[in-house]
Amino acid sequence: MEDIGEVNFPDVEKVEWINKIIQQAWPFIGQYLEKLLVETIAPSIRASSTHLQTLSFTKVDLGDKAMKVVGVKAHTEHDKRQVMLDLYISFAGDVEINVEVKKYFCKAGVKGIQLHGKLRVILEPLIGDVPLVGAITMFFIRRPKLDINWTGLTNLLDIPGLNAMSDTAIMDVIASFLVLPNRLTIPLVADLHVAQLRSPLPRGIVRIHLLEAENLAAKDHYIKGVLAGKSDPYAVLRVGTQTFTSRHVDNNLNPQWREMYEVIVHEVPGQELEVEVFDKDPDQDDFLGRVKLDLDIVRKGRLLDEWFTLKDLKDAPSGQVHLRLEWLSLLPSAERLSEVLRRNQNLTVSSKTAEPPSASILVVYVDRAQDLPMKKGNKEPNPIVQLSAQDTTRESRTVYGTTDPVWEDAFTFFIQDPLKQDLDIQVKDDDRSVSLGGFSIPLSRLLVTTELTMDQWFQLEHSGPASRLYLKAVLRVLWLDEDAIPTNPVSPCPTSPGSGQGEGGATSDPAGGSSLSPKPCPPTRPQNTSPDVGFATEGVLRIHLLEAEDLEAKDSFMGRKGKSDPYVKMRVGGVTFKSHVVKENLNPTWNEMYEVILTQLPGQEVQFELFDKDFDQDDFLGRFKVSLRDLIISQFTDQWYTLNDIKSGRVHLVMEWLPRVTDPGKLDQIMEFQSQQSYHNKTVPSAALLFVYVERAHGLPLKKSGKEPKVGAELALEGVASRTKICERSTSPRWDEAFHFLVHDPRKDILTVKLSHSWGQPLGSAFLPVREILTLPDLVLDRWLPLDGALPESEVLIRAEVKLLNPKQAECLSLCGEVVEAEEAAEIDMLIPSRNMADTPENENLRHRASASASASASASSTTLWSCGTCSGDSEEKGRGMVNLTFFYNTDQGELMITVHECSDLPASTKDGSNPYVSFILLPDESRSTKRKTTVKKRDLNPVYKERFDFSMSLEEAKQKRMELTVKHSASFMSREKEVLGKLVLDLDQLNLGRAVSCWYKLTAEDA
């Protein structure tokens, strides 16, 4: 900052002579500051708190480095009765100020201060006598850059009464002390109205309509940044010390706020509107962009309705924000009040938290009081003044130990209707419990006074006989002068790079900060939606709960062990399913099916817990978890899962991550497969997944009262309904929300979209048969739909996508043509062992490999058995056994993934069975770098491996490979003999590597 004097700014003059004067006078300025701190400020601090009665300043030294003025700009075009200067100051001083509180043996202080900013100095009123200027008023238009080097601050903050503060809070108080609307006024002549100089009437009021934003940056991420989300944006608006925060909009890069704020403008040019947009997060909110605008542009234009480009921390564009800015002039008469009230009734205020529009402002100058009553015990009071208007209460500063206090404070209130409001004034002791008197002024009295002003003494009621208070109350009507709006609107764009203050331009000054220009208003409403990239990426997990066995017996009767009444709880993606209870059975059969829509987030698990149903508290029977990622990779799994945290038991599940297809020709085979399924819980398998993105509506009717509606959209399909958020008042609401539905019959089901005001008054409906989407390319509809029961122009913009759910069984039936109806499968059913049969290894194998028909219930009679891949033999034929494999090429990672799930019906090499492992190689492979093998499973003819092997290669290379796989028996450690149990040769170009389908393959003899 010390080099700032080397930079030239238009209209800013160097004033080295002032710096020489300041340097010469600096020691005397230090003496004045020491006198001010010791004789004025210290007594005030001691009187303000009993904990600080022993406070004193022990050292005050401003040091040798004087403050520098690096530039001065004079404003002479506004008011001929004053001189207005902008001083660009820079101070990096070696200040040393020490303070001591003897009661708490506390010492603290300041050793070094840095202060940089633009200080406005106003010399007014100009008078025709020495010293020619009645007073000097100083303030910072914007918060200066302040850095204080504290010493012993921690000790100071330990004092009672200060321990609630922090160093940042103290810095905020100090930095804002001289920031508008706070001013330092030094009178130079007697009999001045100091309060009116310190708090003059505002230049005007700016009504800010924060409407919407678009194309904001996506800051939310999931799983350590792997998956991109959206943002939850909100806006912070600042003018000087006036700060407003909008509501946040969840998960939206194009939020609509429709909120309104009113700000007091004290100084133009100079004061800026700053809008910052953030993404709301649980820990620290992310910055999305900022725009600054000099409010003098609004004063000149009267009305601005523009899109402004947001800039990020690197000054790069990061979206746009839509603002409507109105300059409200202050009228000193009530002639237009009725017209203002009528306008305000028609002005839509959509935010639940925003105040209704104001018709006027009230400025109250509280000067002094006389002859206030004494407190109990004949003690002098410490009087304050409380002023209340429009549900807002303000307080003056405290004047200690006097019945004739002088406050010279000013207060401003926004008034919605001065015909109905009162100004209530109460004088109290500083403990707020003792009233010293008060009175009330109906604001309607001000409407009949000259220039809407009262300047007089007021007798205090319920006080002493001579107690009175002097104040000045000024009312001003807020008027948007539409006739004064320029024919050619004032452009918020800078007139030239680096300009200081062009005609209607942006600001650029040594204190930093510049306004950003708006972008042109967007074109007419879009014809297609713009969903996030994550739209329509969810999938469906189908869980078929078949059976369990060897569960623990938890029930007891008369001291003897009984059985259990088991049921299963399943949890995944925040959804919980619960099976029915099977009475008194340690080997229950459920045959129930569940479906859940899930987002593919790494780390998710499907959790299963088994319980024994009891009258009081259900007993725990075990649990296990399955990785959703593994299910997605394998696509299909049919296996037994051992229960954990319990002595015995396992559960048989068939789970499938359903493949999504957009070929409408697959629908018939899907519906055929669907018709053949039957489950105990009466669930019908879904045939499709419908994604719906509701973006916006247009041209909706008004409410019956004539106001704009608060619109919500309800979507329904097959009795399942979902609702959007309720938008704030608008006939063209925007939601940007996504939904999904399971569709059981795409040929018959109809999507209904109903719009209403706060789920009450209907505003129109749209009906979309799913079969219409099946006729469109890629099964996608994206357009405006007309609304029935609304206006002719009423429409809603949606995107609807259909993904057919093609289960593996249905695909295998189509590919292999091996459909065995239940009547033809009777012979196979005979091979499924009953529960009273011995659990021989052969029976275990059959139960493990059984399909849905393995459930020993009557519903199994209509279930279809299936086979896949090179498995051409019936499931009951032993031969050399079978191996279950999955092949999948991951295009994102450029890898071929081969998963060895399990083997079945392997031949025994010894009387104890076999110790099998799987070995394979991908040919051609001269270096044998693709040779892999699994772990060895001891004495197991149905080993489960679930081992995956990844190979980095292109898809073309993968299709040229031939797998040679052998299942071998591992003999003793001392033996080198590895007996081959079975062999498989498979050309990968015969497989669909783009879909991870798990299939059984028949093993052949080594010499086959």
mmCIF file of C-alpha atoms in Angstrom, residues 491-798:
data_model
loop_
_atom_site.group_PDB
_atom_site.id
_atom_site.type_symbol
_atom_site.label_atom_id
_atom_site.label_comp_id
_atom_site.label_asym_id
_atom_site.label_seq_id
_atom_site.Cartn_x
_atom_site.Cartn_y
_atom_site.Cartn_z
ATOM 1 C CA SER A 491 -25.425 1.523 -18.658
ATOM 2 C CA PRO A 492 -23.768 -0.054 -15.655
ATOM 3 C CA CYS A 493 -20.770 -0.874 -17.888
ATOM 4 C CA PRO A 494 -17.552 1.045 -17.329
ATOM 5 C CA THR A 495 -16.969 3.778 -19.909
ATOM 6 C CA SER A 496 -13.321 2.886 -20.269
ATOM 7 C CA PRO A 497 -10.845 0.589 -18.609
ATOM 8 C CA GLY A 498 -9.446 2.068 -15.444
ATOM 9 C CA SER A 499 -11.835 5.003 -15.398
ATOM 10 C CA GLY A 500 -12.402 6.490 -12.034
ATOM 11 C CA GLN A 501 -16.061 7.456 -12.358
ATOM 12 C CA GLY A 502 -17.315 7.734 -15.889
ATOM 13 C CA GLU A 503 -20.735 8.920 -16.834
ATOM 14 C CA GLY A 504 -22.923 6.275 -15.350
ATOM 15 C CA GLY A 505 -19.896 4.043 -15.058
ATOM 16 C CA ALA A 506 -18.376 1.702 -12.576
ATOM 17 C CA THR A 507 -16.117 2.792 -9.783
ATOM 18 C CA SER A 508 -12.415 2.152 -9.671
ATOM 19 C CA ASP A 509 -10.407 3.626 -6.879
ATOM 20 C CA PRO A 510 -7.169 3.174 -4.955
ATOM 21 C CA ALA A 511 -9.020 1.451 -2.105
ATOM 22 C CA GLY A 512 -9.740 -1.409 -4.468
ATOM 23 C CA GLY A 513 -12.940 -2.852 -5.844
ATOM 24 C CA SER A 514 -14.659 -2.294 -9.131
ATOM 25 C CA SER A 515 -18.136 -2.837 -10.392
ATOM 26 C CA LEU A 516 -18.885 -5.553 -12.878
ATOM 27 C CA SER A 517 -21.054 -5.119 -15.925
ATOM 28 C CA PRO A 518 -24.320 -6.894 -16.658
ATOM 29 C CA LYS A 519 -24.833 -9.372 -19.403
ATOM 30 C CA PRO A 520 -27.693 -8.920 -21.836
ATOM 31 C CA CYS A 521 -31.052 -10.261 -20.717
ATOM 32 C CA PRO A 522 -31.483 -13.912 -21.649
ATOM 33 C CA PRO A 523 -33.500 -14.702 -24.769
ATOM 34 C CA THR A 524 -37.060 -15.939 -24.733
ATOM 35 C CA ARG A 525 -37.921 -18.966 -22.643
ATOM 36 C CA PRO A 526 -36.016 -22.135 -23.569
ATOM 37 C CA GLN A 527 -37.634 -24.871 -25.624
ATOM 38 C CA ASN A 528 -35.806 -27.717 -23.862
ATOM 39 C CA THR A 529 -34.777 -28.499 -20.317
ATOM 40 C CA SER A 530 -31.254 -28.229 -18.954
ATOM 41 C CA PRO A 531 -30.938 -30.921 -16.281
ATOM 42 C CA ASP A 532 -27.767 -31.604 -14.385
ATOM 43 C CA VAL A 533 -25.350 -34.203 -15.759
ATOM 44 C CA GLY A 534 -26.341 -36.517 -12.907
ATOM 45 C CA PHE A 535 -29.933 -36.720 -14.126
ATOM 46 C CA ALA A 536 -31.219 -40.209 -15.048
ATOM 47 C CA THR A 537 -28.091 -42.025 -13.809
ATOM 48 C CA GLU A 538 -29.787 -44.044 -11.043
ATOM 49 C CA GLY A 539 -30.313 -47.788 -11.322
ATOM 50 C CA VAL A 540 -32.533 -50.467 -9.823
ATOM 51 C CA LEU A 541 -31.411 -53.224 -7.446
ATOM 52 C CA ARG A 542 -33.719 -56.251 -7.366
ATOM 53 C CA ILE A 543 -33.444 -58.456 -4.279
ATOM 54 C CA HIS A 544 -35.007 -61.929 -4.283
ATOM 55 C CA LEU A 545 -35.063 -63.268 -0.723
ATOM 56 C CA LEU A 546 -35.382 -67.043 -1.100
ATOM 57 C CA GLU A 547 -34.649 -68.941 2.090
ATOM 58 C CA ALA A 548 -32.421 -69.501 5.083
ATOM 59 C CA GLU A 549 -31.137 -72.555 6.900
ATOM 60 C CA ASP A 550 -29.537 -73.664 10.162
ATOM 61 C CA LEU A 551 -30.785 -70.620 12.063
ATOM 62 C CA GLU A 552 -30.365 -70.535 15.831
ATOM 63 C CA ALA A 553 -33.298 -71.536 17.993
ATOM 64 C CA LYS A 554 -34.208 -68.622 20.258
ATOM 65 C CA ASP A 555 -37.642 -69.659 21.531
ATOM 66 C CA SER A 556 -37.922 -71.871 24.592
ATOM 67 C CA PHE A 557 -40.932 -73.504 26.242
ATOM 68 C CA MET A 558 -40.999 -74.868 29.772
ATOM 69 C CA GLY A 559 -37.208 -74.627 29.848
ATOM 70 C CA ARG A 560 -36.798 -76.635 26.665
ATOM 71 C CA LYS A 561 -35.256 -75.303 23.478
ATOM 72 C CA GLY A 562 -37.782 -74.550 20.758
ATOM 73 C CA LYS A 563 -37.346 -72.995 17.345
ATOM 74 C CA SER A 564 -37.556 -69.401 16.041
ATOM 75 C CA ASP A 565 -40.015 -67.216 14.134
ATOM 76 C CA PRO A 566 -37.547 -65.591 11.713
ATOM 77 C CA TYR A 567 -37.922 -62.504 9.554
ATOM 78 C CA VAL A 568 -35.422 -60.353 7.632
ATOM 79 C CA LYS A 569 -34.766 -56.615 7.632
ATOM 80 C CA MET A 570 -32.998 -55.175 4.574
ATOM 81 C CA ARG A 571 -31.545 -51.671 4.423
ATOM 82 C CA VAL A 572 -29.999 -49.905 1.454
ATOM 83 C CA GLY A 573 -29.894 -46.289 0.297
ATOM 84 C CA GLY A 574 -32.023 -45.102 3.204
ATOM 85 C CA VAL A 575 -34.804 -47.578 2.378
ATOM 86 C CA THR A 576 -35.814 -50.428 4.705
ATOM 87 C CA PHE A 577 -37.715 -53.584 3.748
ATOM 88 C CA LYS A 578 -39.087 -56.197 6.120
ATOM 89 C CA SER A 579 -40.084 -59.731 5.187
ATOM 90 C CA HIS A 580 -42.997 -61.674 6.589
ATOM 91 C CA VAL A 581 -42.505 -63.843 9.681
ATOM 92 C CA VAL A 582 -42.176 -67.613 9.208
ATOM 93 C CA LYS A 583 -43.524 -69.355 12.277
ATOM 94 C CA GLU A 584 -41.436 -71.948 14.146
ATOM 95 C CA ASN A 585 -38.891 -72.698 11.452
ATOM 96 C CA LEU A 586 -35.103 -72.801 11.518
ATOM 97 C CA ASN A 587 -34.997 -73.327 7.732
ATOM 98 C CA PRO A 588 -37.569 -70.766 6.555
ATOM 99 C CA THR A 589 -38.595 -70.059 2.951
ATOM 100 C CA TRP A 590 -39.725 -66.523 2.115
ATOM 101 C CA ASN A 591 -39.702 -66.186 -1.701
ATOM 102 C CA GLU A 592 -40.102 -62.408 -1.545
ATOM 103 C CA MET A 593 -38.880 -59.776 -4.004
ATOM 104 C CA TYR A 594 -37.950 -56.143 -3.414
ATOM 105 C CA GLU A 595 -36.799 -53.336 -5.716
ATOM 106 C CA VAL A 596 -35.074 -50.092 -4.831
ATOM 107 C CA ILE A 597 -33.820 -47.176 -6.944
ATOM 108 C CA LEU A 598 -30.235 -46.266 -6.042
ATOM 109 C CA THR A 599 -27.577 -43.775 -7.021
ATOM 110 C CA GLN A 600 -24.272 -45.433 -7.800
ATOM 111 C CA LEU A 601 -22.221 -44.072 -4.896
ATOM 112 C CA PRO A 602 -19.062 -45.977 -3.893
ATOM 113 C CA GLY A 603 -19.093 -47.371 -0.389
ATOM 114 C CA GLN A 604 -22.789 -48.194 -0.269
ATOM 115 C CA GLU A 605 -23.782 -51.537 1.224
ATOM 116 C CA VAL A 606 -26.895 -53.673 1.336
ATOM 117 C CA GLN A 607 -27.414 -54.628 4.977
ATOM 118 C CA PHE A 608 -29.347 -57.694 6.093
ATOM 119 C CA GLU A 609 -30.401 -58.521 9.649
ATOM 120 C CA LEU A 610 -32.391 -61.525 10.837
ATOM 121 C CA PHE A 611 -34.579 -61.525 13.934
ATOM 122 C CA ASP A 612 -36.775 -63.943 15.837
ATOM 123 C CA LYS A 613 -40.231 -62.404 16.312
ATOM 124 C CA ASP A 614 -41.268 -62.326 19.974
ATOM 125 C CA PHE A 615 -44.024 -60.728 21.997
ATOM 126 C CA ASP A 616 -41.677 -58.362 23.807
ATOM 127 C CA GLN A 617 -38.255 -57.847 22.225
ATOM 128 C CA ASP A 618 -37.203 -59.622 19.059
ATOM 129 C CA ASP A 619 -34.070 -61.771 19.320
ATOM 130 C CA PHE A 620 -31.096 -61.227 17.038
ATOM 131 C CA LEU A 621 -30.356 -64.043 14.576
ATOM 132 C CA GLY A 622 -27.402 -62.598 12.666
ATOM 133 C CA ARG A 623 -26.413 -60.095 10.025
ATOM 134 C CA PHE A 624 -24.330 -59.663 6.899
ATOM 135 C CA LYS A 625 -23.504 -56.981 4.352
ATOM 136 C CA VAL A 626 -23.066 -57.006 0.579
ATOM 137 C CA SER A 627 -21.110 -54.313 -1.274
ATOM 138 C CA LEU A 628 -23.295 -52.482 -3.785
ATOM 139 C CA ARG A 629 -20.215 -51.863 -5.930
ATOM 140 C CA ASP A 630 -19.625 -55.615 -6.198
ATOM 141 C CA LEU A 631 -23.264 -56.130 -7.166
ATOM 142 C CA ILE A 632 -23.037 -53.453 -9.855
ATOM 143 C CA ILE A 633 -19.873 -54.986 -11.292
ATOM 144 C CA SER A 634 -21.184 -58.574 -11.281
ATOM 145 C CA GLN A 635 -24.701 -57.403 -12.247
ATOM 146 C CA PHE A 636 -26.149 -60.729 -11.055
ATOM 147 C CA THR A 637 -25.464 -62.987 -8.093
ATOM 148 C CA ASP A 638 -27.178 -66.124 -6.773
ATOM 149 C CA GLN A 639 -25.542 -67.404 -3.608
ATOM 150 C CA TRP A 640 -25.721 -68.241 0.079
ATOM 151 C CA TYR A 641 -24.451 -65.726 2.631
ATOM 152 C CA THR A 642 -23.171 -66.794 6.041
ATOM 153 C CA LEU A 643 -24.634 -64.896 8.994
ATOM 154 C CA ASN A 644 -22.200 -62.963 11.189
ATOM 155 C CA ASP A 645 -22.235 -62.315 14.954
ATOM 156 C CA ILE A 646 -24.145 -65.563 15.499
ATOM 157 C CA LYS A 647 -23.185 -69.231 15.830
ATOM 158 C CA SER A 648 -24.887 -70.618 12.738
ATOM 159 C CA GLY A 649 -27.120 -69.842 9.815
ATOM 160 C CA ARG A 650 -27.003 -68.643 6.244
ATOM 161 C CA VAL A 651 -29.348 -66.922 3.791
ATOM 162 C CA HIS A 652 -29.992 -67.623 0.107
ATOM 163 C CA LEU A 653 -30.386 -64.518 -2.072
ATOM 164 C CA VAL A 654 -30.637 -63.707 -5.755
ATOM 165 C CA MET A 655 -29.664 -60.078 -6.372
ATOM 166 C CA GLU A 656 -29.428 -58.225 -9.654
ATOM 167 C CA TRP A 657 -28.404 -54.720 -10.683
ATOM 168 C CA LEU A 658 -30.886 -54.537 -13.525
ATOM 169 C CA PRO A 659 -29.452 -53.631 -16.924
ATOM 170 C CA ARG A 660 -31.101 -50.524 -18.457
ATOM 171 C CA VAL A 661 -31.847 -50.566 -22.173
ATOM 172 C CA THR A 662 -33.519 -48.129 -24.561
ATOM 173 C CA ASP A 663 -34.541 -50.687 -27.199
ATOM 174 C CA PRO A 664 -38.370 -50.819 -27.204
ATOM 175 C CA GLY A 665 -38.114 -54.202 -28.953
ATOM 176 C CA LYS A 666 -37.018 -55.695 -25.624
ATOM 177 C CA LEU A 667 -40.297 -54.811 -23.929
ATOM 178 C CA ASP A 668 -42.173 -57.951 -25.012
ATOM 179 C CA GLN A 669 -39.562 -60.337 -23.606
ATOM 180 C CA ILE A 670 -39.429 -58.273 -20.381
ATOM 181 C CA MET A 671 -43.201 -58.417 -19.996
ATOM 182 C CA GLU A 672 -43.199 -62.141 -20.800
ATOM 183 C CA PHE A 673 -40.625 -62.795 -18.097
ATOM 184 C CA GLN A 674 -42.539 -60.542 -15.708
ATOM 185 C CA SER A 675 -45.750 -62.527 -16.215
ATOM 186 C CA GLN A 676 -44.010 -65.772 -15.222
ATOM 187 C CA GLN A 677 -42.857 -64.504 -11.814
ATOM 188 C CA SER A 678 -44.748 -65.054 -8.598
ATOM 189 C CA TYR A 679 -43.688 -64.019 -5.102
ATOM 190 C CA HIS A 680 -45.115 -64.477 -1.640
ATOM 191 C CA ASN A 681 -45.292 -60.712 -1.027
ATOM 192 C CA LYS A 682 -47.326 -60.232 -4.253
ATOM 193 C CA THR A 683 -44.700 -57.909 -5.751
ATOM 194 C CA VAL A 684 -44.755 -57.467 -9.515
ATOM 195 C CA PRO A 685 -41.324 -56.925 -11.109
ATOM 196 C CA SER A 686 -40.888 -53.519 -12.696
ATOM 197 C CA ALA A 687 -40.506 -53.348 -16.455
ATOM 198 C CA ALA A 688 -39.020 -49.856 -16.694
ATOM 199 C CA LEU A 689 -37.634 -46.885 -14.817
ATOM 200 C CA LEU A 690 -39.129 -43.468 -15.600
ATOM 201 C CA PHE A 691 -37.044 -40.347 -14.959
ATOM 202 C CA VAL A 692 -38.820 -36.974 -14.881
ATOM 203 C CA TYR A 693 -37.169 -33.556 -14.707
ATOM 204 C CA VAL A 694 -39.575 -30.706 -13.937
ATOM 205 C CA GLU A 695 -37.870 -27.453 -14.865
ATOM 206 C CA ARG A 696 -40.425 -24.659 -15.000
ATOM 207 C CA ALA A 697 -43.932 -23.528 -15.915
ATOM 208 C CA HIS A 698 -45.153 -20.524 -17.849
ATOM 209 C CA GLY A 699 -48.298 -18.402 -18.049
ATOM 210 C CA LEU A 700 -50.092 -19.833 -15.028
ATOM 211 C CA PRO A 701 -53.351 -18.252 -13.850
ATOM 212 C CA LEU A 702 -53.454 -15.924 -10.857
ATOM 213 C CA LYS A 703 -55.052 -16.852 -7.562
ATOM 214 C CA LYS A 704 -58.710 -16.040 -7.028
ATOM 215 C CA SER A 705 -57.570 -13.068 -4.945
ATOM 216 C CA GLY A 706 -55.654 -11.697 -7.938
ATOM 217 C CA LYS A 707 -52.231 -12.369 -6.425
ATOM 218 C CA GLU A 708 -49.571 -14.491 -8.041
ATOM 219 C CA PRO A 709 -49.619 -18.087 -6.793
ATOM 220 C CA LYS A 710 -47.067 -20.059 -4.818
ATOM 221 C CA VAL A 711 -46.829 -23.003 -7.160
ATOM 222 C CA GLY A 712 -45.962 -26.604 -6.446
ATOM 223 C CA ALA A 713 -46.057 -29.554 -8.844
ATOM 224 C CA GLU A 714 -47.228 -33.028 -7.873
ATOM 225 C CA LEU A 715 -46.233 -35.997 -10.036
ATOM 226 C CA ALA A 716 -48.075 -39.287 -9.764
ATOM 227 C CA LEU A 717 -47.727 -42.718 -11.391
ATOM 228 C CA GLU A 718 -49.507 -45.903 -10.304
ATOM 229 C CA GLY A 719 -50.496 -44.462 -6.947
ATOM 230 C CA VAL A 720 -46.963 -43.257 -6.151
ATOM 231 C CA ALA A 721 -46.757 -39.467 -5.835
ATOM 232 C CA SER A 722 -43.894 -37.002 -5.381
ATOM 233 C CA ARG A 723 -43.954 -33.245 -4.895
ATOM 234 C CA THR A 724 -41.645 -30.408 -5.837
ATOM 235 C CA LYS A 725 -40.847 -27.560 -3.509
ATOM 236 C CA ILE A 726 -43.328 -24.680 -3.465
ATOM 237 C CA CYS A 727 -41.934 -21.759 -5.441
ATOM 238 C CA GLU A 728 -42.387 -18.223 -4.253
ATOM 239 C CA ARG A 729 -45.094 -16.131 -5.841
ATOM 240 C CA SER A 730 -44.851 -16.268 -9.626
ATOM 241 C CA THR A 731 -46.908 -17.199 -12.666
ATOM 242 C CA SER A 732 -43.723 -18.592 -14.220
ATOM 243 C CA PRO A 733 -42.226 -20.686 -11.401
ATOM 244 C CA ARG A 734 -39.004 -22.639 -11.747
ATOM 245 C CA TRP A 735 -38.238 -25.825 -9.811
ATOM 246 C CA ASP A 736 -35.337 -27.660 -11.476
ATOM 247 C CA GLU A 737 -36.155 -30.884 -9.652
ATOM 248 C CA ALA A 738 -35.735 -34.525 -10.712
ATOM 249 C CA PHE A 739 -37.893 -37.561 -9.864
ATOM 250 C CA HIS A 740 -37.987 -41.255 -10.747
ATOM 251 C CA PHE A 741 -40.694 -43.909 -10.764
ATOM 252 C CA LEU A 742 -40.788 -47.683 -11.181
ATOM 253 C CA VAL A 743 -43.075 -48.598 -14.076
ATOM 254 C CA HIS A 744 -44.765 -52.005 -14.101
ATOM 255 C CA ASP A 745 -46.548 -51.707 -17.444
ATOM 256 C CA PRO A 746 -45.228 -48.993 -19.798
ATOM 257 C CA ARG A 747 -48.034 -49.752 -22.226
ATOM 258 C CA LYS A 748 -50.754 -48.695 -19.768
ATOM 259 C CA ASP A 749 -49.266 -46.444 -17.094
ATOM 260 C CA ILE A 750 -49.826 -42.657 -17.269
ATOM 261 C CA LEU A 751 -47.759 -39.913 -15.616
ATOM 262 C CA THR A 752 -49.857 -37.102 -14.147
ATOM 263 C CA VAL A 753 -48.432 -33.650 -13.381
ATOM 264 C CA LYS A 754 -50.705 -31.420 -11.288
ATOM 265 C CA LEU A 755 -49.893 -27.792 -10.480
ATOM 266 C CA SER A 756 -51.530 -25.990 -7.577
ATOM 267 C CA HIS A 757 -51.200 -23.031 -5.242
ATOM 268 C CA SER A 758 -49.688 -24.374 -1.998
ATOM 269 C CA TRP A 759 -51.329 -27.760 -2.678
ATOM 270 C CA GLY A 760 -54.755 -26.100 -2.670
ATOM 271 C CA GLN A 761 -56.210 -24.189 -5.623
ATOM 272 C CA PRO A 762 -55.637 -26.181 -8.868
ATOM 273 C CA LEU A 763 -53.648 -24.362 -11.547
ATOM 274 C CA GLY A 764 -53.680 -26.979 -14.313
ATOM 275 C CA SER A 765 -52.719 -30.573 -15.106
ATOM 276 C CA ALA A 766 -50.780 -32.452 -17.760
ATOM 277 C CA PHE A 767 -51.129 -36.155 -18.603
ATOM 278 C CA LEU A 768 -48.363 -38.146 -20.267
ATOM 279 C CA PRO A 769 -48.915 -41.824 -21.225
ATOM 280 C CA VAL A 770 -45.618 -43.664 -20.928
ATOM 281 C CA ARG A 771 -46.328 -45.462 -24.196
ATOM 282 C CA GLU A 772 -45.889 -42.130 -26.026
ATOM 283 C CA ILE A 773 -42.284 -41.946 -24.822
ATOM 284 C CA LEU A 774 -41.642 -45.457 -26.181
ATOM 285 C CA THR A 775 -42.187 -44.130 -29.705
ATOM 286 C CA LEU A 776 -39.555 -41.354 -29.379
ATOM 287 C CA PRO A 777 -35.818 -41.590 -30.200
ATOM 288 C CA ASP A 778 -33.799 -42.888 -27.237
ATOM 289 C CA LEU A 779 -37.105 -43.036 -25.319
ATOM 290 C CA VAL A 780 -36.748 -39.354 -24.340
ATOM 291 C CA LEU A 781 -39.406 -36.617 -24.314
ATOM 292 C CA ASP A 782 -38.209 -33.039 -23.715
ATOM 293 C CA ARG A 783 -40.687 -30.232 -24.408
ATOM 294 C CA TRP A 784 -43.448 -27.964 -23.134
ATOM 295 C CA LEU A 785 -46.708 -29.718 -22.254
ATOM 296 C CA PRO A 786 -50.026 -27.811 -22.320
ATOM 297 C CA LEU A 787 -51.947 -27.679 -19.055
ATOM 298 C CA ASP A 788 -55.595 -28.653 -18.878
ATOM 299 C CA GLY A 789 -57.844 -26.572 -16.636
ATOM 300 C CA ALA A 790 -55.647 -23.474 -16.942
ATOM 301 C CA LEU A 791 -55.095 -20.592 -19.353
ATOM 302 C CA PRO A 792 -54.539 -21.219 -23.081
ATOM 303 C CA GLU A 793 -50.889 -20.180 -22.701
ATOM 304 C CA SER A 794 -50.261 -22.237 -19.549
ATOM 305 C CA GLU A 795 -47.536 -24.854 -20.053
ATOM 306 C CA VAL A 796 -45.015 -26.884 -18.075
ATOM 307 C CA LEU A 797 -41.527 -27.783 -19.327
ATOM 308 C CA ILE A 798 -40.438 -31.332 -18.482
#
